[in-house]
Coordinates of C-alpha atoms and ligand atoms in Angstrom, one line a residue:
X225 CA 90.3 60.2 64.7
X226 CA 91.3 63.2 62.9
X227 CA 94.9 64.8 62.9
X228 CA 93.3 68.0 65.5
X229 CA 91.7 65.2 67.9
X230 CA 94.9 63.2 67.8
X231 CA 97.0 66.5 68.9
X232 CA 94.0 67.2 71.5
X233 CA 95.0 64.0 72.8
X234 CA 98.4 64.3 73.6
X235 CA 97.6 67.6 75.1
X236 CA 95.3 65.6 77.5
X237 CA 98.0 63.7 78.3
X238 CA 100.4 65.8 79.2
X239 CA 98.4 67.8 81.4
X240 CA 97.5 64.9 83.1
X241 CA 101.1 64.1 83.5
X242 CA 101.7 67.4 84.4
X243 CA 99.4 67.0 87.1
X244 CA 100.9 64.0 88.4
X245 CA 104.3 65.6 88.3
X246 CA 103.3 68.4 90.8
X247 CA 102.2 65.9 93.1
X248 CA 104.7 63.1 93.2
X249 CA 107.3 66.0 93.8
X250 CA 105.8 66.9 96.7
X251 CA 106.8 63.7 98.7
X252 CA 110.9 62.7 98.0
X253 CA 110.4 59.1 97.6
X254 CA 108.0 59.9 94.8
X255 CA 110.1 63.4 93.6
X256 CA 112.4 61.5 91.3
X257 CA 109.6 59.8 89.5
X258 CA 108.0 63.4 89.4
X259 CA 110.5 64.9 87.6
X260 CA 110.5 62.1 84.9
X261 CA 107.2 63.1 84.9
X262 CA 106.6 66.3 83.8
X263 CA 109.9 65.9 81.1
X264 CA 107.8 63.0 79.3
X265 CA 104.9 65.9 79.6
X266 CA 106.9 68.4 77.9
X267 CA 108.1 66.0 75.5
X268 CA 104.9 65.1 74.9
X269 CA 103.4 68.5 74.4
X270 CA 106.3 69.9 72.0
X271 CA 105.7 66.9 70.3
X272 CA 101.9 67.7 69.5
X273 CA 102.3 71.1 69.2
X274 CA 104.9 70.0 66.2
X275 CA 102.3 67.9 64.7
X276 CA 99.8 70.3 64.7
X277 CA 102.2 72.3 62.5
X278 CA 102.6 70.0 60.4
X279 CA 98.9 69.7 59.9
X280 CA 98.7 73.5 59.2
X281 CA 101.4 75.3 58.1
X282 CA 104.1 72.7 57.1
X283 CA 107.0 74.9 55.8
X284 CA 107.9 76.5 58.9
X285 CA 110.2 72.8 60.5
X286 CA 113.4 75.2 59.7
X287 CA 112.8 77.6 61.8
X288 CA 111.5 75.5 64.6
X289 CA 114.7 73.8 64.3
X290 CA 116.8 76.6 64.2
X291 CA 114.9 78.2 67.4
X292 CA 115.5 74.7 68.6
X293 CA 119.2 74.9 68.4
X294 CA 119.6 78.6 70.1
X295 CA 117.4 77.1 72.2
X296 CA 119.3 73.9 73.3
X297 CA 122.3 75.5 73.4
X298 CA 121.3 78.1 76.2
X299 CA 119.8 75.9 78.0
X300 CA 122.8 73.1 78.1
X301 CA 125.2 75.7 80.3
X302 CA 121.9 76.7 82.2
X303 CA 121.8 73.5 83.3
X304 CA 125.2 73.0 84.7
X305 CA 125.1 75.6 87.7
X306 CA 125.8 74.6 90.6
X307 CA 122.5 74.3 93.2
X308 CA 123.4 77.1 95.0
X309 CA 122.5 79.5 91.0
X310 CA 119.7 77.6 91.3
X311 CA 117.1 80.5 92.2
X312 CA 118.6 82.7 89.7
X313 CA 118.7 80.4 87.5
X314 CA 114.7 79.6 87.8
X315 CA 115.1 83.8 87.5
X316 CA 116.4 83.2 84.1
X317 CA 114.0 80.8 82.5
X318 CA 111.2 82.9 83.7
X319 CA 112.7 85.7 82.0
X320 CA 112.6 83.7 78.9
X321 CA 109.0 82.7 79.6
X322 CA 108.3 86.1 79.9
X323 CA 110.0 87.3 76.7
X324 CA 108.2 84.6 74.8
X325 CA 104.6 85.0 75.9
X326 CA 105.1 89.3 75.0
X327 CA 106.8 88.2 71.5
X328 CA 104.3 85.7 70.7
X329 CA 101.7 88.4 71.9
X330 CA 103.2 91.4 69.3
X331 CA 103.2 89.1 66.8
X332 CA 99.2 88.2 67.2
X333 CA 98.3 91.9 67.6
X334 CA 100.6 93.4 64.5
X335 CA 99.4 90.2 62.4
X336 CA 95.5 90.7 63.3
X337 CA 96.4 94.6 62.8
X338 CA 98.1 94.2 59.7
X339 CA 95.3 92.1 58.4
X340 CA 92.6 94.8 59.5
X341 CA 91.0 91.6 60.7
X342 CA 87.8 92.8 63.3
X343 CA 87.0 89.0 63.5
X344 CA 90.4 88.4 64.8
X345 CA 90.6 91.4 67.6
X346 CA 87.7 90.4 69.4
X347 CA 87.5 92.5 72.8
X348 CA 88.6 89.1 74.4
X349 CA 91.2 88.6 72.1
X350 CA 93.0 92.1 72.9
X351 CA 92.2 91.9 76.6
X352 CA 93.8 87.9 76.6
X353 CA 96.9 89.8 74.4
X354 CA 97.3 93.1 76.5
X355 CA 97.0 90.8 79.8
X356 CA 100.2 88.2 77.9
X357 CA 102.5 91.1 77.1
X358 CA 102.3 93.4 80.5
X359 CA 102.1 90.1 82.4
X360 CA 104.7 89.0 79.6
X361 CA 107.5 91.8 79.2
X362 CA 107.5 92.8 83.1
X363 CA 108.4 89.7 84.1
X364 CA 111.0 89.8 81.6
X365 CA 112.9 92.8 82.6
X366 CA 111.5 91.9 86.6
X367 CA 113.2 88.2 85.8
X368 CA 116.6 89.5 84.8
X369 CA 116.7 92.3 88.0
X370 CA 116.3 89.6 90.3
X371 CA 118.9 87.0 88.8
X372 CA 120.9 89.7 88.5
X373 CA 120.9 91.3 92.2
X374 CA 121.0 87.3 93.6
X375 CA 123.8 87.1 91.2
X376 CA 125.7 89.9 92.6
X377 CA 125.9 91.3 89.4
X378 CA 127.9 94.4 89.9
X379 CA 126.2 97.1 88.7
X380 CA 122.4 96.0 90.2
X381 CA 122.5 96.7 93.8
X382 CA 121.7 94.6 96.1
X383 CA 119.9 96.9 98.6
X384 CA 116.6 98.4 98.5
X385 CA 116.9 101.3 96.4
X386 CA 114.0 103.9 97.4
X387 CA 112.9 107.2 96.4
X388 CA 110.4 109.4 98.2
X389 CA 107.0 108.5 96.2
X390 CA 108.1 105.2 94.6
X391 CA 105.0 103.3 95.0
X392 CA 103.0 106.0 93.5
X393 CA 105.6 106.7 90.2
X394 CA 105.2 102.6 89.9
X395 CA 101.2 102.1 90.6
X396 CA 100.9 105.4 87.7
X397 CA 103.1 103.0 84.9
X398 CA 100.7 100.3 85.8
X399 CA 97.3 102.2 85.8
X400 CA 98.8 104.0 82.4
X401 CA 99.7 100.7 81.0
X402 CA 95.8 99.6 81.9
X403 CA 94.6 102.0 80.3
X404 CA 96.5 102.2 77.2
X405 CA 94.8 98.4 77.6
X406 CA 91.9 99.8 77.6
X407 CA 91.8 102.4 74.9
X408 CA 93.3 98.9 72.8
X409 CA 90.4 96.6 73.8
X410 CA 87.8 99.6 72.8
X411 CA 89.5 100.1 69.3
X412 CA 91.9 98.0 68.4
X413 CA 92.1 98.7 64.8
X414 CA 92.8 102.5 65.6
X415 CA 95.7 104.2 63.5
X416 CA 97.5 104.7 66.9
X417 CA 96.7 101.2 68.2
X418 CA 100.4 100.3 66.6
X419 CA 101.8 103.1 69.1
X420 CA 99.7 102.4 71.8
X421 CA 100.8 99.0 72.0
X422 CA 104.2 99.7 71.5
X423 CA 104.2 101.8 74.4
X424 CA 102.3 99.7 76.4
X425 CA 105.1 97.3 75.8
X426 CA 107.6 100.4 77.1
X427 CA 105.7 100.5 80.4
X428 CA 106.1 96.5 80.8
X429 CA 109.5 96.8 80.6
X430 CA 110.2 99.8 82.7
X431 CA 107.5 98.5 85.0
X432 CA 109.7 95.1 85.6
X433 CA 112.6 96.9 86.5
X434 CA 111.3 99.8 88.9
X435 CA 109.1 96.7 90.8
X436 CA 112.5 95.3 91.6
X437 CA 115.0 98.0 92.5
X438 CA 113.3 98.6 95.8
X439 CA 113.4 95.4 96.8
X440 CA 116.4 93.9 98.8
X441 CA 118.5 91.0 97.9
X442 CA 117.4 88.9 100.6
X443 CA 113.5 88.8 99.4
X444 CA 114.5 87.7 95.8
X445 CA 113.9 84.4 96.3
X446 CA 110.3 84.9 97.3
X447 CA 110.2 87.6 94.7
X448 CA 111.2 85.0 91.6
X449 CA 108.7 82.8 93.3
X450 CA 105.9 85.7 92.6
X451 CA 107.4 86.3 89.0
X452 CA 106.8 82.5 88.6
X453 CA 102.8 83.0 89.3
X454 CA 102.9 86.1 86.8
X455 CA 105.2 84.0 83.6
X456 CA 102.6 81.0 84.6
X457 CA 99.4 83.6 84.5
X458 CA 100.9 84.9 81.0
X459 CA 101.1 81.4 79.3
X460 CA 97.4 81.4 80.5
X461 CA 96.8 84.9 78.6
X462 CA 99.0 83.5 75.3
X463 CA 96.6 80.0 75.4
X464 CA 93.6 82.0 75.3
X465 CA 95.5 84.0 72.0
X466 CA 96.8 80.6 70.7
X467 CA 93.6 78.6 71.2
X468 CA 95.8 76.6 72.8
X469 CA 94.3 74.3 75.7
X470 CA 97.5 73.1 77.1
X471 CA 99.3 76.3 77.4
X472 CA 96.1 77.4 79.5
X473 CA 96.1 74.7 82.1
X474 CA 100.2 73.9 82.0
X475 CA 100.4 78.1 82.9
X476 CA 97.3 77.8 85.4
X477 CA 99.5 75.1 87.1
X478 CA 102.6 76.8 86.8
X479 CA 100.7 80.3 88.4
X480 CA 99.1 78.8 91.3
X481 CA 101.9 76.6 92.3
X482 CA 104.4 79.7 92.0
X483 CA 101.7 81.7 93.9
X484 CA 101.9 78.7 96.7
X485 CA 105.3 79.0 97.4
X486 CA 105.6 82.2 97.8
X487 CA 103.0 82.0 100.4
X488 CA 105.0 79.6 102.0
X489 CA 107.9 81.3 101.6
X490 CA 106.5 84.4 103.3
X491 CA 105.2 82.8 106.2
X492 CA 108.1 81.0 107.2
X493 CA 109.7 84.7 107.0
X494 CA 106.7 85.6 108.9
X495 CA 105.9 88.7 106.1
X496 CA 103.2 89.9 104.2
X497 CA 102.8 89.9 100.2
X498 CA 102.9 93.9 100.4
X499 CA 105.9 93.8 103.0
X500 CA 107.9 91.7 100.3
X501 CA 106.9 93.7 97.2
X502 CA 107.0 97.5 99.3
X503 CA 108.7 97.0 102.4
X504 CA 112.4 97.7 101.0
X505 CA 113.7 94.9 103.8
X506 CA 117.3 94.8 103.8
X507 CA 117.8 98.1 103.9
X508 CA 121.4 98.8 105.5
X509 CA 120.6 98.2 109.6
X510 CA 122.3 100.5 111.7
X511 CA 125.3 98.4 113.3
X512 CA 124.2 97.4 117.0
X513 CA 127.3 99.3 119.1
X514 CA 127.0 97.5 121.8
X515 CA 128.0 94.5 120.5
X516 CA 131.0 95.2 119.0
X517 CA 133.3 94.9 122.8
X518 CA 131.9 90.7 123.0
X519 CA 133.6 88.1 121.8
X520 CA 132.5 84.9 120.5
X521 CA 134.2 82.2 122.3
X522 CA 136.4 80.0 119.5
X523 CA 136.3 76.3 120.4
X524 CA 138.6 72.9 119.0
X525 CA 137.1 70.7 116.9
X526 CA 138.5 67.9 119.6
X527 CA 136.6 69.3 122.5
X528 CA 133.0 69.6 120.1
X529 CA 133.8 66.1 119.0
X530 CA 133.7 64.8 122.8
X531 CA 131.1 66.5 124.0
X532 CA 128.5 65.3 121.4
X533 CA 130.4 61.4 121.9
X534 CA 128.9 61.8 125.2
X535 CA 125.7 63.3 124.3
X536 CA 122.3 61.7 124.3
X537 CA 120.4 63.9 121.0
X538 CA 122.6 65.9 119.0
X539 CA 120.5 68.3 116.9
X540 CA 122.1 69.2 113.5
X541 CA 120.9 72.7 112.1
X542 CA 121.9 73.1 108.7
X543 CA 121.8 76.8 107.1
X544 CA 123.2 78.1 103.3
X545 CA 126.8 77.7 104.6
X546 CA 126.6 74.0 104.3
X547 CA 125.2 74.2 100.7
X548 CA 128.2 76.8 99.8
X549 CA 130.8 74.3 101.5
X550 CA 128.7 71.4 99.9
X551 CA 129.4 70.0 103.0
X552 CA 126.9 67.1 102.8
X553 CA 129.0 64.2 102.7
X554 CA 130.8 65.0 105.7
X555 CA 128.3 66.0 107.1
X556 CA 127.0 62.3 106.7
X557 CA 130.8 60.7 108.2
X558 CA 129.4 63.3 111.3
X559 CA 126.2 61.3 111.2
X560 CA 127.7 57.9 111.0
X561 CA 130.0 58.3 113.6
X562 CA 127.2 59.7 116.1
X563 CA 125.1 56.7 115.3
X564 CA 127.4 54.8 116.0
X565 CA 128.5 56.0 119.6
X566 CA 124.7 55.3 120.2
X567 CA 124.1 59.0 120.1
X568 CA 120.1 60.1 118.6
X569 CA 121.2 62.8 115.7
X570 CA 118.1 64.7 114.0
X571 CA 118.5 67.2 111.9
X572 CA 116.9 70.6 112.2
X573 CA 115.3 71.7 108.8
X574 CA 113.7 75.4 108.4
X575 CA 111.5 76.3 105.8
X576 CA 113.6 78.9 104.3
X577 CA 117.1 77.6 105.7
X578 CA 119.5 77.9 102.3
X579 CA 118.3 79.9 99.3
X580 CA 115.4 77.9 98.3
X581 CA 112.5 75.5 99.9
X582 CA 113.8 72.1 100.3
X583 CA 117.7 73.1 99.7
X584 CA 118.8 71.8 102.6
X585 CA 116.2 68.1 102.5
X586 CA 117.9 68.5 98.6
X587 CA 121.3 68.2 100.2
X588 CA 120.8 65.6 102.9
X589 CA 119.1 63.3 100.6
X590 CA 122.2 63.5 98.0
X591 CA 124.0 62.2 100.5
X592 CA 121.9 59.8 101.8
X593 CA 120.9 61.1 105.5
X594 CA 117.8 58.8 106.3
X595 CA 114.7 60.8 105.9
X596 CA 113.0 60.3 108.9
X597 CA 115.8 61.9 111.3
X598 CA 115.1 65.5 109.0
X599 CA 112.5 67.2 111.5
X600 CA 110.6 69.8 110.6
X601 CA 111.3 73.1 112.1
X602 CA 107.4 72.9 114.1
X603 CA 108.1 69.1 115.5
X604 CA 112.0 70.0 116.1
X605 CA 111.6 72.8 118.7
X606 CA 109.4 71.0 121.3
X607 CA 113.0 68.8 121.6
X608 CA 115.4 71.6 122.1
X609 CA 115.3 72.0 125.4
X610 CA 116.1 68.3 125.6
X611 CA 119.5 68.6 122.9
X612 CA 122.5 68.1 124.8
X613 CA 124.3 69.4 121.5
X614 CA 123.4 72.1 119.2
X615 CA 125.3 72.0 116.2
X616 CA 124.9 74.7 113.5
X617 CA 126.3 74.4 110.1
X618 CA 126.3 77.8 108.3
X619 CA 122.9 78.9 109.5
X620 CA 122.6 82.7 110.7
X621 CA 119.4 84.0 110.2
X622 CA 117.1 80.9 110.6
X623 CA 118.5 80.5 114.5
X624 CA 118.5 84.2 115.4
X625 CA 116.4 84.5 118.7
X626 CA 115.9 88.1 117.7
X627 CA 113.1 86.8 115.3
X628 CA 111.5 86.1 118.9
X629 CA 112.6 88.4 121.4
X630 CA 113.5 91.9 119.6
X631 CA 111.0 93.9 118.1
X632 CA 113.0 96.4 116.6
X633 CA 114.8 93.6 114.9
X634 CA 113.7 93.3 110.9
X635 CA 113.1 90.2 110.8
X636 CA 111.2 89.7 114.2
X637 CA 108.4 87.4 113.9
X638 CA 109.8 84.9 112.0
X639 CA 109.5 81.7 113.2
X640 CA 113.1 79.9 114.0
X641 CA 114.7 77.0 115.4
X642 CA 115.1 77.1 118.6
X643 CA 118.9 76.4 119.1
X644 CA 119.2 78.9 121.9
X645 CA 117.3 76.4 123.8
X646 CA 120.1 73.7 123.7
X647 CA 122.0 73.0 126.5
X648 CA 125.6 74.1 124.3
X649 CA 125.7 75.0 120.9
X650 CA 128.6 74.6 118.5
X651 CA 128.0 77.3 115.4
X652 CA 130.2 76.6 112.2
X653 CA 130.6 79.4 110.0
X654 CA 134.0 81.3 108.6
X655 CA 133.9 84.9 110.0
X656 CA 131.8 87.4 112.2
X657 CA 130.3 88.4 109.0
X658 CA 126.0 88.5 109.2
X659 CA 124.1 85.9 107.6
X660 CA 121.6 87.0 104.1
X661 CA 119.4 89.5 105.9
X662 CA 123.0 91.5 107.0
X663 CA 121.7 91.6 110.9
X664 CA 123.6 90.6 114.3
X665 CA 122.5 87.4 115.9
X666 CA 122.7 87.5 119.4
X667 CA 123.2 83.2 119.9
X668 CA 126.5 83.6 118.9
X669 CA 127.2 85.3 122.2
X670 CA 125.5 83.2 124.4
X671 CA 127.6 81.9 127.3
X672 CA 126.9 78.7 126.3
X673 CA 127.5 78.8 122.2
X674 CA 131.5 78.2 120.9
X675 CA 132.1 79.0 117.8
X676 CA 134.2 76.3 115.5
X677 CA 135.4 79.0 112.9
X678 CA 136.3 77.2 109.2
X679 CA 134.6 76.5 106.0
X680 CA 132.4 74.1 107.1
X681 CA 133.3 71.0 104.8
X682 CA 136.6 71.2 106.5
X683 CA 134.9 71.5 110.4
X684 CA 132.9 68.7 110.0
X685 CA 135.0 66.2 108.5
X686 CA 137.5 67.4 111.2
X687 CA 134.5 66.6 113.5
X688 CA 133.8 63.3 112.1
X689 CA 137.7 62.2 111.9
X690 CA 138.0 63.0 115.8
X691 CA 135.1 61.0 116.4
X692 CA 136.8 58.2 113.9
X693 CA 139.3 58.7 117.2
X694 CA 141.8 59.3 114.3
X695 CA 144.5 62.0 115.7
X696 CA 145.7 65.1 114.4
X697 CA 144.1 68.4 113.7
X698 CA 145.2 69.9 110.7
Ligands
NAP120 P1 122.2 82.8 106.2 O1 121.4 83.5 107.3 O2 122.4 83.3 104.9 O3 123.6 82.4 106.9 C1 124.5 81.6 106.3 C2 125.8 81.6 107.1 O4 126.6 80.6 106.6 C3 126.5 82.9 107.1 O5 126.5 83.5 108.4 C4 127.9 82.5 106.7 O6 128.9 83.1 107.6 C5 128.0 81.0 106.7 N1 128.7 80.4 105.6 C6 128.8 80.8 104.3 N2 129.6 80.0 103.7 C7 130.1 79.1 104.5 C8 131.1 78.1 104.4 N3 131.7 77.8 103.3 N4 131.4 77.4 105.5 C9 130.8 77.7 106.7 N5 129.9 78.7 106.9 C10 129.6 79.4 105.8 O7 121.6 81.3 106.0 P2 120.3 80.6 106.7 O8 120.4 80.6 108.2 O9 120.2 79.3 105.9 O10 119.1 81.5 106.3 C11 118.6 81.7 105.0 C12 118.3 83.1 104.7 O11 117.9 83.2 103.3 C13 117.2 83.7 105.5 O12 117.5 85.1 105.7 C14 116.0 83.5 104.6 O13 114.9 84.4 104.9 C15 116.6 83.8 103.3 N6 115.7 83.3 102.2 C16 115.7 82.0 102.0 C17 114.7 81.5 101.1 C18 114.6 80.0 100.9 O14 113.7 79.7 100.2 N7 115.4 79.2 101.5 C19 113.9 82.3 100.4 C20 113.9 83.7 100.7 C21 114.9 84.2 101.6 P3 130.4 83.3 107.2 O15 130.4 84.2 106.0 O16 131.0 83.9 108.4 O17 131.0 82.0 106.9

């Protein structure tokens, strides 16, 4: 077998391993092994790719290593974030994608142009390198807005920021990017190809940013999910400028599965593609006057404690407050001590609940919650009317009954949980302050809600110890 078939090879591999990687972290008691999986796939496809440099152009191991290093060592403190950074983190290595794919991309075109080389600027060849560095450089600059505004970087804002004929300023960089495309594919070896490009590569960058600004902080998530699909659909474009076969199915992978969760993620927020990308959601709502004479009604930890004691199905609902508080463990002592009374717990999980799909199943599993009492928000809500207890742990949005009942609301139509349906709810959260989208939820007014106001690492241990029947509230 020669050298290029041994390298084709490992490429088969990996993909294949790829592959498998998707699919065994679909299912947690596979997810672990999936993970291994698609590290040994990487490993495995750096480690061809490095050999077929070494068949070609062997001098070049010095600067591999070096990229390597800067590499490694930006990657290390990536890692370390806590899971809550996790989406804008993700934001960050797609930036990085991004940047690659349009560097990778300028080099090919000023190489090919350099060389005067027609053979080598083939009308698919330009239209696979214009499609790598727009796709490229606008998820770049797109990348870093949106790890930036779910950063709370300070001078990004966080709310929609809109201007009366946005969409059209931001469809005419795209259609004059296109066609600056165009004029490239058509004559690529022009004397103003080198500008062309390089404003081409302008209008990527600008284009990233502009996409972003009107689009509020609380749709980022969904948003880096989409820039996910374009990095992925980018490695496709730089495989078909590389030649390279496991670039173009490890980026079709990486598109279509960043495309899939974004569809999920819009339809558990019950929005549209367009709604996300032009809607400008999160815009400041106008405060709801009426509300502000209520009162929630503050309860004791003691008095929550008995009444679920003496419950028959306790229903936990778990939002982003718990993953903030990393409230898990306790949250497990809660569990235990339920159990052990005889009580049924089950624990609510919504699509979205958190700041990204599967936060919260992340967060149970980590501290050991048995899998089969996480229901589904779908299978959950037939039950509520039958919960004797519901208890919410830093979850706003994802039990507002507004989603269902008010149609002026901005996020009415989302599917919740139905905790309004319990016969008493218990909410844990710190303040009066909103949940992400920044909106009033009615539940927490109910007559038959009590708020248990604390961080909620501190409320439910306090829970769990006054179900231990030890004394004392601190
Ligand atoms: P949420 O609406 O953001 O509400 C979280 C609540 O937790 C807040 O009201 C906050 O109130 C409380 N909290 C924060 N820190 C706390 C702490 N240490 N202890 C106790 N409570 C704490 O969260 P959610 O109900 O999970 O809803 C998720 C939101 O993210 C939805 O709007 C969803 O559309 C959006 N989103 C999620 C995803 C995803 O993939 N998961 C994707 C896109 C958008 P206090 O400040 O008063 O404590």
């Amino acid at each position: 077998m020669s050298a290029g078939a041994h390298v084709q090879l490992l490429y088969l591999v990996a993909t294949g391993l790829f592959i498998l990687s998707l699919r065994w972290m679909s299912d947690p008691a596979t997810a672990r092994r999936g993970v291994f999986s698609g590290v040994a796939a990487m490993a495995l496809a750096v480690a061809g790719t490095l050999a077929g440099v070494a068949g070609g152009h062997g001098g070049h191991y010095g600067w591999i290593l070096l990229a390597f290093a800067l590499g490694s060592m930006l990657g290390y403190p990536l890692a370390q974030v806590p899971l809550t950074a996790v989406p804008q983190r993700t934001a960050l290595s797609h930036a990085f994608g991004g940047l690659a794919a349009g560097l990778v991309g300028t080099a090919k075109f000023f190489l090919y142009h350099g060389q005067g080389s027609r053979e080598a600027l083939t009308p698919f060849i330009v239209v696979a390198i214009a499609a790598e560095i727009l796709l490229g450089f606008l998820t770049f600059t797109g990348s870093l807005m949106a790890a930036g505004k779910l950063q709370e970087v300070k001078w990004i804002p966080q709310r929609p920021v809109t201007y009366p004929g946005q969409n059209v300023v931001n469809l005419g960089l795209l259609v004059l990017a296109l066609a600056l495309g165009v004029a490239l594919v058509l004559d690529p070896l022009a004397p103003w190809a080198p500008a062309a490009f390089l404003a081409m590569i302008a209008l990527s960058l600008a284009f990233g940013v502009l996409m972003i600004i009107p689009i509020g902080g609380a749709d980022m998530p969904t948003v880096i999910s989409i820039l996910n699909a374009y990095a992925g659909l980018s490695a496709v474009a730089m495989g078909f400028v590389l030649n390279n076969k496991l670039l173009i199915t490890a980026g079709a992978l990486d598109g279509s599965s960043g495309l899939i969760l974004s569809i999920i993620m819009c339809k558990a927020m019950n929005r549209s593609f367009a709604n996300v990308l032009f809607g400008a959601f999160g815009q400041a709502v106008p405060a709801a006057a009426a509300h502000e004479a209520r009162n929630y009604k503050p309860d004791t930890a003691e008095s929550a404690a008995q009444l679920m004691a003496e419950a028959g199905l306790v229903v936990i609902v778990p939002g982003y407050g718990m993953a903030v508080a990393q409230a898990q463990h306790r949250v497990r002592e809660l569990y235990d001590q339920l159990k052990k009374r005889g009580v049924r717990v089950k624990f609510a999980i919504h699509p979205v609940a958190g700041r990204m799909p599967g936060h919260m199943n992340v967060l149970l599993a980590e501290a050991e919650i048995p899998y089969d009492d996480l229901v589904e928000m779908d299978d959950i809500n037939g039950e509520m009317p039958q919960a004797d207890v519901a208890l919410i742990i830093g979850a706003n949005d994802v039990v507002n009954p507004a989603a269902r009942t008010d149609p002026g609301s901005p996020i009415y139509g989302m599917p919740i949980i139905d905790a309004d349906r319990a016969r008493t709810i218990y909410a844990i959260k710190r303040s009066k302050n909103p949940g992400f989208a920044g909106i009033e939820n009615e539940l927490y007014y109910l007559d038959k809600t009590f708020m248990l106001f604390g961080d909620a690492k501190a409320v439910v241990g306090e829970l769990a110890k006054q179900l231990a029947g030890e004394s004392g509230m601190h």
